[in-house]
PDB file of C-alpha atoms in Angstrom:
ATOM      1  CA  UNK B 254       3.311  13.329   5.874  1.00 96.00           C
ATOM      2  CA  UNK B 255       0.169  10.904   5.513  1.00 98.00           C
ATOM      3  CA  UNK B 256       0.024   7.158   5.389  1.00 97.00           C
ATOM      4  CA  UNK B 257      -2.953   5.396   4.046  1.00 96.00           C
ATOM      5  CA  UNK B 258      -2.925   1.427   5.435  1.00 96.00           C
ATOM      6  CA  UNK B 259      -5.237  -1.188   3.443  1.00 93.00           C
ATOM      7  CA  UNK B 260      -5.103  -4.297   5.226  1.00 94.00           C
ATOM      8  CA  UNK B 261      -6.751  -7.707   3.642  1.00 90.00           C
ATOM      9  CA  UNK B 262      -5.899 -11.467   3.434  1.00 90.00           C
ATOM     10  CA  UNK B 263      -4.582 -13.058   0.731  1.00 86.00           C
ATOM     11  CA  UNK B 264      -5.381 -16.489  -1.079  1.00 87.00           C
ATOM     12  CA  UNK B 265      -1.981 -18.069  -0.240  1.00 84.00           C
ATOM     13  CA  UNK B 266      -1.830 -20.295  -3.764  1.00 87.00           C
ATOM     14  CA  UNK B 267      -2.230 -16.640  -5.154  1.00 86.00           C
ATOM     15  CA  UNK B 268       0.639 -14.566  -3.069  1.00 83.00           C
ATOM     16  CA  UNK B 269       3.361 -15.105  -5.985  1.00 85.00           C
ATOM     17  CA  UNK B 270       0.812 -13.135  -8.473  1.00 88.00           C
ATOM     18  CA  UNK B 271      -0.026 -10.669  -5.809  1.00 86.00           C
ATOM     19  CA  UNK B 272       3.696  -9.824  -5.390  1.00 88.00           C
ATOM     20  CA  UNK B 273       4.321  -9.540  -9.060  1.00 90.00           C
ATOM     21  CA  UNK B 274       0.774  -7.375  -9.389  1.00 89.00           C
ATOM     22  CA  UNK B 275       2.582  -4.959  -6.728  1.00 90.00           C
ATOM     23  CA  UNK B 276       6.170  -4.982  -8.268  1.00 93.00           C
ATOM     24  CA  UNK B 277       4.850  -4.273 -12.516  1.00 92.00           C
ATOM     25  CA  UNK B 278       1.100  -2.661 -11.913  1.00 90.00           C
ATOM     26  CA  UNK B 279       0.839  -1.069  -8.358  1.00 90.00           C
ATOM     27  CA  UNK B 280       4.025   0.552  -7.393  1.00 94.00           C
ATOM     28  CA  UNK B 281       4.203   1.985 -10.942  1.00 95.00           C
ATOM     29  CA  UNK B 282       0.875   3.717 -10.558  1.00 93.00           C
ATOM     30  CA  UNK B 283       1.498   5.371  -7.315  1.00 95.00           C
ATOM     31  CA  UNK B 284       5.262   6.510  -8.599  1.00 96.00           C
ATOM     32  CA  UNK B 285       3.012   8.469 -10.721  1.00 96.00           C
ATOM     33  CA  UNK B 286       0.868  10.328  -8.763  1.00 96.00           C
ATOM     34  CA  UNK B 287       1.883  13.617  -7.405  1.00 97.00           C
ATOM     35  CA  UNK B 288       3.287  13.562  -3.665  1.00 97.00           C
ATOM     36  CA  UNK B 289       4.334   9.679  -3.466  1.00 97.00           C
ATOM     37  CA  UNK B 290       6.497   9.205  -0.724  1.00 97.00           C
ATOM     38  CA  UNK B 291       6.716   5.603  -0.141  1.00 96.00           C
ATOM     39  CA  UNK B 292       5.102   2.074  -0.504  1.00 96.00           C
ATOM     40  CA  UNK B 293       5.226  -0.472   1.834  1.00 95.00           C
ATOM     41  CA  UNK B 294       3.887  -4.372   1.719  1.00 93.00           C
ATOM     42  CA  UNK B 295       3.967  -6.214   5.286  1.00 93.00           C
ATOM     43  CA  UNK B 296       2.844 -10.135   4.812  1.00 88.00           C
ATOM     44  CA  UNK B 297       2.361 -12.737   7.189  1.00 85.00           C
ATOM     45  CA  UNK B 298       5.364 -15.148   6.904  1.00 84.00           C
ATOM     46  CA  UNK B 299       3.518 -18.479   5.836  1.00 79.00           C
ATOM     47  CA  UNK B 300      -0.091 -16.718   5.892  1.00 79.00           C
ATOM     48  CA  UNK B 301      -2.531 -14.837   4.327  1.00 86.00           C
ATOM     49  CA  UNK B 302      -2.917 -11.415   5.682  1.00 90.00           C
ATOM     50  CA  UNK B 303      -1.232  -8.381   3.865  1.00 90.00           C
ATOM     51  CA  UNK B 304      -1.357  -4.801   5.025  1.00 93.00           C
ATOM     52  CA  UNK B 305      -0.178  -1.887   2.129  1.00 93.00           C
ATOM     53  CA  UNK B 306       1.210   1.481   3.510  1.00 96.00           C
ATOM     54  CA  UNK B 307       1.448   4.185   0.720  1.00 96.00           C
ATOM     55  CA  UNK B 308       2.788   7.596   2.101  1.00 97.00           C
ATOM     56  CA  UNK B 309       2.080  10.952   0.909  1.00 97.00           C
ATOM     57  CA  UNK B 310       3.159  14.706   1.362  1.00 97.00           C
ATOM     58  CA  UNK B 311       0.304  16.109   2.313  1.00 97.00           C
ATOM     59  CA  UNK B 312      -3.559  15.085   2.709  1.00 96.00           C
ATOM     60  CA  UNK B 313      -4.696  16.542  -0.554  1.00 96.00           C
ATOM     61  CA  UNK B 314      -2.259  14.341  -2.651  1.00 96.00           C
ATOM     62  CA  UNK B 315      -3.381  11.125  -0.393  1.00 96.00           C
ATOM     63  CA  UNK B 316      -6.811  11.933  -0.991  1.00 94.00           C
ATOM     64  CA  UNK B 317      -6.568  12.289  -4.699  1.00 93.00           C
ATOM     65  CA  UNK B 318      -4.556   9.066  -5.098  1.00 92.00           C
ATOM     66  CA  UNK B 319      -7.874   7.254  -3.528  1.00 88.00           C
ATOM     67  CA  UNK B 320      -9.164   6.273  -7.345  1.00 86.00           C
ATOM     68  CA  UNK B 321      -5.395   4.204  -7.958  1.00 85.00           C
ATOM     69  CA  UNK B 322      -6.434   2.504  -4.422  1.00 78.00           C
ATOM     70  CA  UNK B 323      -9.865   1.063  -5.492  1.00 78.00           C
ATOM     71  CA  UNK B 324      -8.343   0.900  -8.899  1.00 80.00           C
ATOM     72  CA  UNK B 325      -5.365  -1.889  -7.493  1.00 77.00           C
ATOM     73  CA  UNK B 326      -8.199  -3.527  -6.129  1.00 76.00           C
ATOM     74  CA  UNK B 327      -9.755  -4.741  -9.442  1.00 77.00           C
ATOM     75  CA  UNK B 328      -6.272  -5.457 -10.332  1.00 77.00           C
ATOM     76  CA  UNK B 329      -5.634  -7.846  -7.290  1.00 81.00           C
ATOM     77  CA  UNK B 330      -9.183  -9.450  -8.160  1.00 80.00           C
ATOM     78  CA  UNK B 331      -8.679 -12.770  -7.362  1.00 84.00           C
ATOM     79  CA  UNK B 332      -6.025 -12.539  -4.964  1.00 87.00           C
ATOM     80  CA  UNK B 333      -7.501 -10.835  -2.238  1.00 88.00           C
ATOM     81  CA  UNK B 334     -10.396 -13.123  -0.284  1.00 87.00           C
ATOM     82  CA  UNK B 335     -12.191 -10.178   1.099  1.00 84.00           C
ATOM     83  CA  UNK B 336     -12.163  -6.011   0.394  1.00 86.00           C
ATOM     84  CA  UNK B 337      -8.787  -4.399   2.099  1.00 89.00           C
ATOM     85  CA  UNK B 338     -10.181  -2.329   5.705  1.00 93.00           C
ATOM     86  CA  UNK B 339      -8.869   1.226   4.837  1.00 93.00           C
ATOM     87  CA  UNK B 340      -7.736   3.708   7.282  1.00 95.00           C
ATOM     88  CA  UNK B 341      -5.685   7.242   7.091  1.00 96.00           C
ATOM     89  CA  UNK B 342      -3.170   8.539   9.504  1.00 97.00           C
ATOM     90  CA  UNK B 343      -1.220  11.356   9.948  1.00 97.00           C
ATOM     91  CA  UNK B 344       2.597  10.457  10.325  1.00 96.00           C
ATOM     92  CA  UNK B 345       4.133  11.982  13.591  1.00 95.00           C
ATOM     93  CA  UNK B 346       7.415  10.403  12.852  1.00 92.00           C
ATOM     94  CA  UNK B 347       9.271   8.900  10.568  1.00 88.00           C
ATOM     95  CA  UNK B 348      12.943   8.065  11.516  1.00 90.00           C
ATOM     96  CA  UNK B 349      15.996   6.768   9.714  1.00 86.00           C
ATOM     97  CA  UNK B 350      18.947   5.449  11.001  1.00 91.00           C
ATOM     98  CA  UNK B 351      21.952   7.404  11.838  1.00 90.00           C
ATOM     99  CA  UNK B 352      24.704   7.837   9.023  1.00 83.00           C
ATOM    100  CA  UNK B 353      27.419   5.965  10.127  1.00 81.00           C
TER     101      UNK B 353
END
C-alpha cells in the first residue's frame, strides 16, 4: 500500500468551508479513482495546520491520482494560506484492532 501526505495550514475563519470542500468535492473524487484505499484529514485542535493522507494499492494508482491532488488544490483556493508540502511513502503497516 502507498500513502501520499499533503500537509498545509489553514485560514482558521475558513476551516468550516475546508471541511465541507473535503466531505462534497474531495473525498468524492478520490472514491473515484482506481485503487483508493483510504482518506484521512488530521487538524490542529484550535489551529491552522492540516495534513491529508490518501492511501492507495499500489504506486501506479497513487501516481495517477496526482492530477485530483493539484486539482483539490484550486478547489481549497482560499482556504489554504500557503501550497500543501507533498511527500509519498510506502506503508509497512497498517493495523486494525482485534475483533472482539
Amino acid at each position: 500500500m502507498y500513502a501520499r501526505v499533503n500537509a498545509t495550514q489553514w485560514d482558521p475563519d475558513k476551516a468550516e468551508e475546508g471541511i465541507r470542500l473535503t466531505e462534497e468535492v474531495i473525498i468524492p473524487a478520490y472514491q473515484k479513482h482506481p485503487g483508493f484505499r483510504g482518506y484521512w484529514l488530521l487538524t490542529e485542535p484550535g489551529g491552522d495546520e492540516a495534513m491529508a493522507i490518501t492511501m492507495w494499492d499500489s504506486r501506479e494508482n497513487m501516481d495517477s491520482s496526482a492530477g485530483i491532488a493539484k486539482a483539490m488544490v484550486g478547489e481549497l483556493k482560499g482556504v489554504l494560506r500557503a501550497p500543501p508540502d507533498t511527500r509519498h511513502y510506502e506503508v509497512m503497516f497498517s493495523v486494525q484492532p482485534e475483533a472482539r
